Amino acid sequence: MNILSVLTQAVSAAFAERGYDASYGAVTVSNRPDLCHFQCNGALPAAKACKKNPLAIAGEVAELLQNDDRFASVETAPPGFINLRLSDAYLASLAKAMAADERLRLPLMEQKTIVIDYGGPNTAKPLHVGHLRSAIIGESLCRLARFLGHKVVGDIHMGDWGLQMGLVFAEMEARGLGADDVTADDLTEIYPAASAKAKADPAFAEKAAARTAGLQRGDAELRALWKKLRDLSVDDQKRSYDILGVSFDYWYGESDAEPYVPRVMDILRRGGLLRESDGALVVDVALPEDKEPMPPMLIQKSNGADIYGTTDLGTLLQRKEDFDPDEIWYVTDNRQSFHFKQLFRCAKLAGLPGKTECLHLPFGTMNGKDGKPYKTREGGVMRLSDLIETVTENALRKVSESDIPMTGEERAEAARKLGMAALKVGDMQNHRTKDYIFDMERFLSSEGKTGPYLQYTAVRIRSVLAKAKDAGFAAGELLPPETDAERDLLLALPLVPDALLRAFADKAPSVLCEILFDIAGRFNRFYFEHKVIQCPDGALRASRLALLELTDRVLTALLDILGVEIPSHM
Ligand code: ARG
């Protein structure tokens, strides 16, 4: 069981024994580490409820815990805190239990099936930096949920069915280009040109809309062209996802929802939810308690074309039938919040999700140093492939500074690992809902809260372990800590299962970055202050090696969930 639950159980039992509600026993990590390791503030609300003195209640409860040898001390502090310090022997036994458990003492949870919708690239449009966040946060959430034992279905949900297709078709037509005349690179120029043209030229816009509708109705020629362009885009996008180390169980797109759309329309119609408005079909999704205006959701345009919301309804039906998930998580930027609000309301009115819980997990923007969305030097939208290239080039510069002999290929691979760690940790150390500033130099630095720093720490531990092995030293019995640095490290490790649970509950990889930095900092201090291989006392050396092995296992597991690879040397 996770340590916070273990301690909460102990303190809750003491509250109950004193005749108070057990729920007052919740234990948290101390916010005054100078005073104690953990604390319980339950005596304060208990006192309010029973009209008693909080410090007196804290005292009654603390007294019962005095004889529990898991605690080195149980103290009370005004106005009614209970301050707990764990005993050295208990800390060592916690670490030993963790080392012996494949799941690092994560409690067993009820297994859920979770569909995670992330990536979300669009056919014929280049991946841009917004897609970076969806990809790396989504990948990390998949790994986290799997690590906790859930069944995860990762779906890329490509935007391959919208107006952008019609725009590209119309522009290719105007330029006299066929399917075989364009490359993925050409598409990235054709789409914005067509989009600009449609804004200025209503006849062109109409043509693009008609082509989109034609594609959706099944025009054979347009379908063939569509398939070609989609394959081109996918090949191109796969390259970026490969470098990032992001993968998907399903490469479904909006187009795969098409067969479900007629049934969705049927359900909406039978439910009396569809209403005609200016030749289009809409569903009213406003609620009486809305504080902001909530316009009806557009389901079908007057020209018969489906739109984003409609395919999303179809996809929901598809996911219900294929996977019957307990939850669906949609990982997109926060500008789509309105879309998902409308979508979830409409789906609920239609009874589509049933018992499936649909959640939008929004994320903020990656900004430049000027605080505005990250742009190219020319002020255009930054392509993801360009960003990846710049980061890897800079990482290569760093790697080349090292004096470790490497072949060109090894160097390139080391640069990829370093660069992607910089990018991922630079991003995910911020809570996903926040905007953050892309700062390449800082992200790539091996000092401070960065991916390379975490990699460096892991590499250092592994190199000590390898050297110990070469010297014939094995890890042994983990002894109770004797110094502050040892105790501090031992105190952080049992909190890992709690961090994993919190990261999962909040769907926030940033929680894992936080505990990683904490553990890395504590380890580096420990390593600075203590001898390991050179330790003259054999039992102590074996104990320290065991501590290093556990730290290595924990760092490796957490970094893997973030999608950060550990280089063989740095
Ligand atoms: N293609 C969309 C975009 O580029 C993201 C798709 C998100 N998923 C969904 N089911 N709507 O922003």
Coordinates of C-alpha atoms and ligand atoms in Angstrom, one line a residue:
M1 CA 0.0 0.0 0.0
N2 CA 1.1 3.6 -0.6
I3 CA 2.7 5.3 2.5
L4 CA 0.1 8.0 2.8
S5 CA -2.7 5.4 3.0
V6 CA -0.7 3.4 5.6
L7 CA -0.2 6.4 7.8
T8 CA -3.7 7.6 7.3
Q9 CA -5.0 4.2 8.4
A10 CA -2.9 4.4 11.6
V11 CA -4.0 7.9 12.5
S12 CA -7.7 7.3 11.5
A13 CA -7.7 4.3 13.8
A14 CA -6.4 6.4 16.7
F15 CA -9.1 9.1 16.0
A16 CA -11.8 6.4 16.0
E17 CA -10.4 4.8 19.2
R18 CA -10.8 8.2 20.9
G19 CA -14.4 8.4 19.7
Y20 CA -14.0 10.7 16.8
D21 CA -14.8 10.1 13.2
A22 CA -12.0 8.1 11.5
S23 CA -12.1 10.5 8.5
Y24 CA -10.2 13.1 10.5
G25 CA -7.1 10.9 10.2
A26 CA -6.0 12.0 6.7
V27 CA -2.2 12.3 6.7
T28 CA -0.3 14.5 4.2
V29 CA 3.4 15.2 3.5
S30 CA 4.6 17.8 5.9
N31 CA 4.8 21.4 4.7
R32 CA 7.4 22.0 7.4
P33 CA 10.0 19.4 6.7
D34 CA 12.2 21.0 9.3
L35 CA 9.7 19.9 12.0
C36 CA 8.4 16.5 10.8
H37 CA 8.0 14.2 7.8
F38 CA 4.2 13.9 7.8
Q39 CA 1.3 15.7 9.4
C40 CA -2.4 15.4 10.2
N41 CA -4.6 18.4 10.6
G42 CA -7.8 16.5 11.4
A43 CA -8.0 17.7 15.0
L44 CA -8.9 21.1 13.8
P45 CA -12.2 20.2 12.0
A46 CA -12.8 17.5 14.7
A47 CA -12.6 20.3 17.4
K48 CA -15.1 22.4 15.5
A49 CA -17.5 19.6 15.2
C50 CA -17.3 18.6 18.9
K51 CA -16.8 22.1 20.3
K52 CA -13.5 21.0 22.0
N53 CA -10.0 22.4 22.1
P54 CA -8.1 21.2 18.9
L55 CA -4.8 20.9 20.7
A56 CA -6.4 18.7 23.3
I57 CA -7.8 16.4 20.6
A58 CA -4.5 16.2 18.9
G59 CA -2.9 15.3 22.2
E60 CA -5.4 12.5 22.8
V61 CA -4.8 11.0 19.4
A62 CA -1.0 11.5 19.5
E63 CA -0.8 9.7 22.8
L64 CA -2.2 6.5 21.2
L65 CA 0.4 6.7 18.5
Q66 CA 3.4 7.0 20.8
N67 CA 3.9 3.3 21.1
D68 CA 3.8 2.6 17.4
D69 CA 7.4 1.9 16.5
R70 CA 6.9 3.1 13.0
F71 CA 7.2 6.6 14.4
A72 CA 10.3 8.2 15.7
S73 CA 8.2 10.9 17.2
V74 CA 4.5 12.0 17.3
E75 CA 4.2 15.6 18.5
T76 CA 1.4 18.1 18.6
A77 CA 1.7 21.8 17.7
P78 CA -0.7 24.6 18.1
P79 CA -3.4 25.2 17.1
G80 CA -3.9 21.4 16.7
F81 CA -1.5 19.8 14.3
I82 CA -0.2 16.2 14.8
N83 CA 3.4 16.0 13.5
L84 CA 4.9 12.7 12.6
R85 CA 8.4 11.5 12.1
L86 CA 9.1 8.0 10.8
S87 CA 11.7 5.9 12.6
D88 CA 14.9 4.9 10.8
A89 CA 14.1 1.3 11.1
Y90 CA 10.7 1.8 9.5
L91 CA 12.2 3.9 6.6
A92 CA 14.6 1.0 5.9
S93 CA 11.8 -1.5 6.0
L94 CA 9.7 0.6 3.6
A95 CA 12.6 0.7 1.1
K96 CA 13.1 -3.0 1.4
A97 CA 9.5 -3.7 0.8
M98 CA 9.6 -1.5 -2.3
A99 CA 12.7 -3.2 -3.6
A100 CA 11.0 -6.6 -3.2
D101 CA 7.8 -5.5 -5.1
E102 CA 7.6 -5.5 -8.8
R103 CA 5.0 -2.7 -8.6
L104 CA 7.0 -0.6 -6.2
R105 CA 4.2 -1.0 -3.6
L106 CA 1.5 0.5 -5.8
P107 CA -1.8 -0.5 -4.5
L108 CA -3.9 -2.7 -6.7
M109 CA -6.7 -0.7 -8.4
E110 CA -9.8 -1.7 -10.1
Q111 CA -8.8 -2.1 -13.8
K112 CA -10.4 0.4 -16.1
T113 CA -10.5 0.5 -19.9
I114 CA -9.4 4.0 -21.0
V115 CA -9.4 5.3 -24.6
I116 CA -6.9 8.1 -24.9
D117 CA -7.3 10.3 -27.9
Y118 CA -4.1 12.2 -28.5
G119 CA -1.8 13.3 -31.3
G120 CA -4.6 14.6 -33.5
P121 CA -2.6 15.5 -36.6
N122 CA -4.5 16.7 -39.7
T123 CA -4.1 15.3 -43.2
A124 CA -2.5 17.7 -45.6
K125 CA -1.5 20.1 -42.8
P126 CA 1.9 20.0 -41.2
L127 CA 2.2 19.1 -37.6
H128 CA 2.9 22.2 -35.6
V129 CA 4.1 22.8 -32.1
G130 CA 0.5 22.5 -30.7
H131 CA 0.6 18.9 -31.8
L132 CA 3.8 18.4 -29.8
R133 CA 2.0 18.8 -26.5
S134 CA -0.9 16.5 -27.4
A135 CA 1.6 13.8 -28.5
I136 CA 4.0 13.8 -25.5
I137 CA 1.4 14.5 -22.8
G138 CA -0.9 11.9 -24.4
E139 CA 1.9 9.3 -24.7
S140 CA 2.9 9.9 -21.0
L141 CA -0.7 9.5 -19.9
C142 CA -1.0 6.2 -21.8
R143 CA 2.2 4.9 -20.1
L144 CA 1.0 6.1 -16.7
A145 CA -2.4 4.5 -16.9
R146 CA -0.8 1.2 -18.1
F147 CA 1.8 1.3 -15.3
L148 CA -1.1 1.5 -12.9
G149 CA -2.6 -1.6 -14.4
H150 CA -5.3 -0.1 -16.6
K151 CA -6.2 -1.2 -20.1
V152 CA -5.3 1.6 -22.4
V153 CA -6.4 2.1 -26.0
G154 CA -4.4 4.9 -27.6
D155 CA -6.0 6.5 -30.7
I156 CA -4.4 9.2 -32.8
H157 CA -7.7 10.5 -34.2
M158 CA -6.4 12.1 -37.4
G159 CA -8.3 15.1 -38.8
D160 CA -8.7 13.6 -42.3
W161 CA -12.2 14.5 -43.1
G162 CA -12.8 18.2 -42.7
L163 CA -12.8 21.2 -44.9
Q164 CA -9.0 21.2 -45.3
M165 CA -9.4 18.3 -47.6
G166 CA -11.8 20.2 -49.9
L167 CA -9.6 23.2 -49.8
V168 CA -6.6 21.2 -50.9
F169 CA -8.6 19.4 -53.6
A170 CA -9.9 22.7 -55.0
E171 CA -6.4 24.3 -55.0
M172 CA -4.8 21.2 -56.7
E173 CA -7.5 21.4 -59.3
A174 CA -6.8 25.1 -59.9
R175 CA -3.1 24.3 -60.3
G176 CA -3.8 21.3 -62.5
L177 CA -2.1 18.9 -60.1
G178 CA -2.9 15.3 -59.7
A179 CA -2.3 12.9 -56.8
D180 CA 1.1 11.9 -58.1
D181 CA 2.3 15.5 -58.6
V182 CA 2.5 16.4 -54.9
T183 CA 4.7 15.6 -52.0
A184 CA 4.0 16.0 -48.2
D185 CA 6.1 19.2 -48.4
D186 CA 4.0 20.6 -51.2
L187 CA 0.9 20.0 -49.2
T188 CA 2.2 22.2 -46.4
E189 CA 2.4 25.0 -48.9
I190 CA -0.9 24.2 -50.8
Y191 CA -3.1 24.1 -47.7
P192 CA -2.3 27.6 -46.3
A193 CA -2.5 29.0 -49.9
A194 CA -5.9 27.5 -50.4
S195 CA -7.1 28.6 -47.0
A196 CA -6.1 32.2 -47.7
K197 CA -7.7 32.0 -51.1
A198 CA -11.0 30.8 -49.7
K199 CA -11.1 33.8 -47.4
A200 CA -10.7 36.2 -50.3
D201 CA -12.7 34.3 -52.9
P202 CA -16.2 33.2 -52.1
A203 CA -16.5 31.1 -55.3
F204 CA -13.3 29.2 -54.4
A205 CA -14.6 28.7 -50.8
E206 CA -17.8 27.3 -52.2
K207 CA -16.0 24.9 -54.4
A208 CA -13.8 23.7 -51.5
A209 CA -17.0 23.1 -49.5
A210 CA -18.5 21.2 -52.3
R211 CA -15.4 19.0 -52.7
T212 CA -15.5 18.3 -49.0
A213 CA -19.2 17.2 -49.3
G214 CA -18.3 15.2 -52.4
L215 CA -15.6 13.3 -50.5
Q216 CA -17.9 12.6 -47.6
R217 CA -20.7 11.4 -49.9
G218 CA -18.3 8.9 -51.5
D219 CA -17.2 10.4 -54.8
A220 CA -14.8 7.8 -56.1
E221 CA -12.3 10.1 -57.7
L222 CA -12.1 12.3 -54.6
R223 CA -11.8 9.3 -52.3
A224 CA -8.9 8.0 -54.3
L225 CA -7.1 11.3 -54.2
W226 CA -7.9 11.6 -50.5
K227 CA -6.4 8.3 -49.8
K228 CA -3.2 9.2 -51.6
L229 CA -2.9 12.5 -49.7
R230 CA -3.6 10.9 -46.4
D231 CA -0.9 8.3 -46.9
L232 CA 1.6 11.0 -47.8
S233 CA 0.8 12.9 -44.6
V234 CA 0.9 9.9 -42.4
D235 CA 4.3 8.8 -43.7
D236 CA 5.6 12.3 -43.0
Q237 CA 4.0 12.5 -39.5
K238 CA 5.2 9.1 -38.6
R239 CA 8.8 10.3 -38.9
S240 CA 8.2 13.0 -36.3
Y241 CA 6.4 10.6 -33.9
D242 CA 9.2 8.1 -34.3
I243 CA 11.8 10.6 -33.2
L244 CA 9.6 11.7 -30.3
G245 CA 9.1 8.1 -29.3
V246 CA 5.3 8.5 -29.5
S247 CA 3.2 5.6 -30.7
F248 CA -0.5 4.8 -31.1
D249 CA -2.5 1.5 -30.9
Y250 CA -4.9 2.8 -33.6
W251 CA -4.4 5.2 -36.4
Y252 CA -8.1 6.0 -36.8
G253 CA -9.2 9.2 -38.3
E254 CA -12.4 11.3 -38.5
S255 CA -13.1 9.4 -41.7
D256 CA -13.4 6.1 -39.7
A257 CA -16.4 7.7 -38.0
E258 CA -18.2 8.2 -41.2
P259 CA -20.0 4.8 -41.2
Y260 CA -21.4 5.7 -37.8
V261 CA -22.7 9.1 -38.7
P262 CA -26.0 8.0 -40.2
R263 CA -26.7 6.1 -37.0
V264 CA -25.8 9.1 -34.9
M265 CA -28.2 11.2 -37.0
D266 CA -30.9 8.5 -36.5
I267 CA -30.4 8.5 -32.8
L268 CA -30.5 12.3 -32.7
R269 CA -33.6 12.4 -34.9
R270 CA -35.4 9.7 -32.9
G271 CA -34.6 11.6 -29.7
G272 CA -36.2 14.7 -31.1
L273 CA -33.0 16.5 -30.7
L274 CA -32.4 17.7 -34.2
R275 CA -33.7 21.1 -35.2
E276 CA -33.4 22.9 -38.6
S277 CA -31.8 26.3 -38.6
D278 CA -31.1 28.2 -41.8
G279 CA -31.0 25.0 -43.8
A280 CA -28.5 23.4 -41.3
L281 CA -29.2 20.8 -38.6
V282 CA -28.4 21.7 -35.0
V283 CA -28.9 20.4 -31.5
D284 CA -29.7 22.7 -28.6
V285 CA -27.3 22.1 -25.8
A286 CA -27.8 25.1 -23.6
L287 CA -28.8 24.4 -20.0
P288 CA -30.8 26.7 -17.7
E289 CA -27.9 27.1 -15.3
D290 CA -25.5 28.3 -18.0
K291 CA -23.9 31.6 -17.1
E292 CA -22.3 32.1 -20.5
P293 CA -24.2 31.9 -23.8
M294 CA -24.2 28.4 -25.2
P295 CA -25.2 28.3 -28.9
P296 CA -26.7 25.2 -30.4
M297 CA -24.2 22.6 -31.7
L298 CA -24.0 22.4 -35.5
I299 CA -24.4 18.9 -36.7
Q300 CA -24.8 19.2 -40.5
K301 CA -24.1 22.1 -42.7
S302 CA -26.7 23.3 -45.3
N303 CA -24.7 21.6 -48.0
G304 CA -25.0 18.2 -46.2
A305 CA -21.3 18.2 -45.1
D306 CA -20.5 16.7 -41.6
I307 CA -18.3 18.7 -39.4
Y308 CA -15.9 18.2 -36.6
G309 CA -18.6 17.7 -34.0
T310 CA -20.5 15.2 -36.0
T311 CA -17.6 13.0 -36.7
D312 CA -16.7 13.2 -33.0
L313 CA -20.2 11.9 -32.2
G314 CA -19.7 9.1 -34.7
T315 CA -16.3 8.3 -33.1
L316 CA -17.9 8.1 -29.7
L317 CA -20.3 5.5 -31.0
Q318 CA -17.5 3.6 -32.6
R319 CA -15.4 3.6 -29.4
K320 CA -18.4 2.4 -27.4
E321 CA -19.0 -0.5 -29.7
D322 CA -15.3 -1.5 -30.2
F323 CA -13.9 -1.0 -26.7
D324 CA -16.8 -0.2 -24.3
P325 CA -14.4 2.0 -22.3
D326 CA -15.0 3.3 -18.8
E327 CA -13.4 6.5 -19.7
I328 CA -12.4 8.5 -22.8
W329 CA -9.7 11.2 -22.4
Y330 CA -9.4 13.8 -25.2
V331 CA -5.9 15.5 -25.0
T332 CA -6.1 18.7 -27.0
D333 CA -5.2 22.4 -26.4
N334 CA -7.5 24.4 -24.3
R335 CA -8.9 26.4 -27.3
Q336 CA -11.0 23.3 -28.0
S337 CA -12.7 23.4 -24.6
F338 CA -15.9 24.8 -26.1
H339 CA -16.1 22.1 -28.8
F340 CA -15.8 19.4 -26.1
K341 CA -18.4 21.0 -23.9
Q342 CA -20.9 21.1 -26.7
L343 CA -19.9 17.6 -27.8
F344 CA -20.3 16.0 -24.4
R345 CA -23.6 17.7 -23.8
C346 CA -25.0 16.6 -27.1
A347 CA -23.7 13.1 -26.6
K348 CA -25.3 12.9 -23.2
L349 CA -28.7 14.2 -24.5
A350 CA -28.5 11.4 -27.1
G351 CA -27.5 8.9 -24.5
L352 CA -24.4 8.0 -26.5
P353 CA -21.8 7.6 -23.7
G354 CA -23.9 5.4 -21.4
K355 CA -21.7 4.7 -18.4
T356 CA -18.6 5.9 -20.3
E357 CA -17.1 9.1 -18.7
C358 CA -15.8 11.5 -21.3
L359 CA -13.1 14.0 -20.2
H360 CA -11.4 16.8 -22.1
L361 CA -7.8 17.2 -20.8
P362 CA -6.9 20.6 -22.1
F363 CA -3.3 22.0 -22.3
G364 CA -1.9 25.5 -22.6
T365 CA 0.3 27.0 -25.2
M366 CA 4.0 26.7 -25.8
N367 CA 5.2 30.3 -26.0
G368 CA 8.3 32.0 -27.2
K369 CA 10.4 34.3 -24.9
D370 CA 8.1 37.2 -25.9
G371 CA 5.2 35.4 -24.2
K372 CA 3.4 34.8 -27.4
P373 CA 2.8 31.5 -29.1
Y374 CA 6.1 30.1 -30.4
K375 CA 6.7 31.2 -33.9
T376 CA 9.4 30.8 -36.6
R377 CA 11.9 33.7 -37.0
E378 CA 9.7 34.9 -39.8
G379 CA 6.7 34.9 -37.6
G380 CA 5.0 31.9 -39.1
V381 CA 3.6 28.8 -37.3
M382 CA 6.5 26.6 -36.2
R383 CA 6.4 23.2 -37.8
L384 CA 7.0 20.4 -35.4
S385 CA 9.6 18.7 -37.6
D386 CA 11.6 22.0 -37.7
L387 CA 11.4 22.3 -33.9
I388 CA 12.6 18.7 -33.5
E389 CA 15.4 19.4 -35.9
T390 CA 16.6 22.6 -34.1
V391 CA 16.5 20.8 -30.7
T392 CA 18.4 17.8 -32.0
E393 CA 21.0 20.0 -33.7
N394 CA 21.6 21.9 -30.4
A395 CA 21.7 18.6 -28.5
L396 CA 24.3 17.3 -31.0
R397 CA 26.4 20.3 -30.2
K398 CA 26.3 19.4 -26.5
V399 CA 27.0 15.7 -27.2
S400 CA 30.0 16.6 -29.3
E401 CA 31.5 18.6 -26.5
S402 CA 31.8 15.4 -24.4
D403 CA 35.0 13.5 -24.5
I404 CA 33.4 10.0 -24.7
P405 CA 34.4 8.3 -27.9
M406 CA 31.4 7.7 -30.1
T407 CA 30.7 6.9 -33.7
G408 CA 28.7 9.4 -35.7
E409 CA 25.6 7.2 -35.4
E410 CA 26.0 6.8 -31.6
R411 CA 26.4 10.6 -31.4
A412 CA 23.2 11.2 -33.4
E413 CA 21.3 8.7 -31.2
A414 CA 22.6 10.3 -28.0
A415 CA 21.6 13.7 -29.4
R416 CA 18.1 12.5 -30.1
K417 CA 17.7 11.1 -26.5
L418 CA 19.1 14.3 -25.0
G419 CA 17.1 16.6 -27.2
M420 CA 13.8 14.8 -26.7
A421 CA 14.4 14.6 -22.9
A422 CA 14.9 18.4 -22.9
L423 CA 11.8 19.0 -24.9
K424 CA 9.6 16.6 -22.9
V425 CA 10.7 17.6 -19.4
G426 CA 10.7 21.3 -20.4
D427 CA 7.1 20.8 -21.4
M428 CA 5.7 18.3 -18.8
Q429 CA 7.3 19.8 -15.7
N430 CA 4.6 22.5 -16.1
H431 CA 1.1 21.5 -15.2
R432 CA -0.5 20.7 -18.6
T433 CA -3.1 23.4 -18.3
K434 CA -0.5 26.1 -18.0
D435 CA 1.3 28.0 -20.8
Y436 CA 5.1 27.8 -20.7
I437 CA 8.0 29.4 -22.4
F438 CA 10.2 27.4 -24.7
D439 CA 13.8 28.1 -23.7
M440 CA 16.2 25.8 -25.6
E441 CA 19.3 26.7 -23.7
R442 CA 17.6 26.1 -20.3
F443 CA 15.9 22.9 -21.4
L444 CA 19.1 21.4 -22.7
S445 CA 21.2 22.4 -19.6
S446 CA 22.4 19.5 -17.4
E447 CA 21.8 21.7 -14.4
G448 CA 18.5 22.8 -13.0
K449 CA 15.1 21.3 -13.5
T450 CA 15.7 19.7 -16.9
G451 CA 15.5 16.4 -18.7
P452 CA 19.2 16.2 -19.2
Y453 CA 19.8 16.7 -15.4
L454 CA 17.5 13.7 -14.7
Q455 CA 19.2 11.6 -17.4
Y456 CA 22.6 12.6 -16.0
T457 CA 21.6 11.5 -12.5
A458 CA 20.3 8.1 -13.7
V459 CA 23.5 7.6 -15.8
R460 CA 25.6 8.5 -12.7
I461 CA 23.8 5.9 -10.6
R462 CA 24.1 3.2 -13.2
S463 CA 27.8 3.9 -13.7
V464 CA 28.4 3.5 -9.9
L465 CA 26.5 0.3 -9.9
A466 CA 28.4 -1.0 -12.9
K467 CA 31.7 -0.1 -11.3
A468 CA 30.7 -1.9 -8.1
K469 CA 29.8 -4.9 -10.1
D470 CA 33.2 -4.9 -11.8
A471 CA 34.8 -4.6 -8.4
G472 CA 32.8 -7.6 -7.2
F473 CA 30.7 -5.7 -4.7
A474 CA 27.0 -6.8 -4.5
A475 CA 24.1 -5.0 -2.9
G476 CA 22.9 -6.4 0.4
E477 CA 20.7 -5.8 3.3
L478 CA 19.4 -2.2 3.4
L479 CA 20.3 -0.8 6.8
P480 CA 18.5 2.0 8.7
P481 CA 19.9 5.4 7.7
E482 CA 22.6 7.0 9.8
T483 CA 22.9 10.4 8.2
D484 CA 20.5 13.2 7.1
A485 CA 21.3 12.8 3.5
E486 CA 20.6 9.0 3.6
R487 CA 17.4 9.6 5.6
D488 CA 16.2 12.2 3.1
L489 CA 16.6 9.9 0.2
L490 CA 14.9 7.1 2.0
L491 CA 12.0 9.4 2.8
A492 CA 11.4 10.4 -0.8
L493 CA 11.3 6.9 -2.3
P494 CA 8.1 5.5 -0.5
L495 CA 6.3 8.6 -1.8
V496 CA 6.6 7.4 -5.4
P497 CA 3.4 5.3 -5.4
D498 CA 1.5 8.3 -4.0
A499 CA 2.9 10.5 -6.7
L500 CA 1.8 8.0 -9.4
L501 CA -1.7 7.9 -7.9
R502 CA -1.8 11.7 -7.8
A503 CA -0.5 12.1 -11.3
F504 CA -3.2 9.6 -12.5
A505 CA -6.0 11.3 -10.6
D506 CA -5.1 14.7 -12.0
K507 CA -3.9 13.3 -15.3
A508 CA -0.8 15.4 -14.8
P509 CA 2.7 14.1 -15.8
S510 CA 4.0 17.3 -14.0
V511 CA 3.5 15.5 -10.7
L512 CA 6.1 12.9 -11.8
C513 CA 8.5 15.6 -12.9
E514 CA 8.2 17.1 -9.4
I515 CA 9.1 13.9 -7.6
L516 CA 11.8 13.0 -10.0
F517 CA 13.6 16.4 -9.4
D518 CA 13.1 15.8 -5.7
I519 CA 14.6 12.3 -5.7
A520 CA 17.4 13.3 -8.1
G521 CA 18.3 16.3 -5.8
R522 CA 18.3 14.0 -2.7
F523 CA 20.4 11.4 -4.5
N524 CA 23.0 13.8 -5.7
R525 CA 23.4 15.2 -2.2
F526 CA 23.7 11.7 -0.8
Y527 CA 26.3 10.8 -3.4
F528 CA 28.2 14.0 -2.8
E529 CA 28.4 13.4 0.9
H530 CA 28.9 9.6 1.1
K531 CA 31.3 7.0 -0.2
V532 CA 29.7 4.1 -1.9
I533 CA 32.3 1.9 -3.7
Q534 CA 35.1 3.3 -1.5
C535 CA 33.1 2.8 1.7
P536 CA 35.4 0.8 4.0
D537 CA 32.5 -0.9 5.9
G538 CA 31.3 -3.9 3.8
A539 CA 27.8 -4.1 5.2
L540 CA 27.3 -0.3 4.8
R541 CA 28.6 -0.5 1.3
A542 CA 26.2 -3.3 0.4
S543 CA 23.4 -1.3 2.0
R544 CA 24.2 1.8 0.0
L545 CA 24.4 -0.2 -3.2
A546 CA 20.9 -1.5 -2.4
L547 CA 19.7 2.1 -2.0
L548 CA 21.3 3.0 -5.3
E549 CA 19.6 0.0 -7.0
L550 CA 16.2 1.0 -5.7
T551 CA 16.8 4.7 -6.7
D552 CA 17.8 3.5 -10.2
R553 CA 14.7 1.4 -10.5
V554 CA 12.4 4.2 -9.4
L555 CA 14.0 6.8 -11.7
T556 CA 13.9 4.4 -14.6
A557 CA 10.2 3.7 -14.1
L558 CA 9.3 7.3 -13.7
L559 CA 11.4 8.5 -16.6
D560 CA 9.9 5.8 -18.8
I561 CA 6.4 7.0 -18.0
L562 CA 7.5 10.5 -19.2
G563 CA 8.9 8.9 -22.3
V564 CA 12.4 9.9 -21.4
E565 CA 15.1 7.5 -22.5
I566 CA 18.3 7.0 -20.4
P567 CA 21.5 7.2 -22.5
S568 CA 24.2 4.5 -21.8
H569 CA 26.6 7.2 -20.9
M570 CA 26.8 11.0 -20.9
Ligands
ARG1 N1 -7.3 17.2 -35.3 C1 -7.5 18.1 -34.1 C2 -6.5 19.2 -34.1 O1 -5.7 19.4 -34.9 C3 -7.4 17.3 -32.8 C4 -8.4 16.1 -32.7 C5 -8.7 15.9 -31.2 N2 -9.6 14.8 -31.0 C6 -10.9 14.7 -31.2 N3 -11.6 13.6 -31.0 N4 -11.6 15.8 -31.6 O2 -6.6 20.1 -33.2

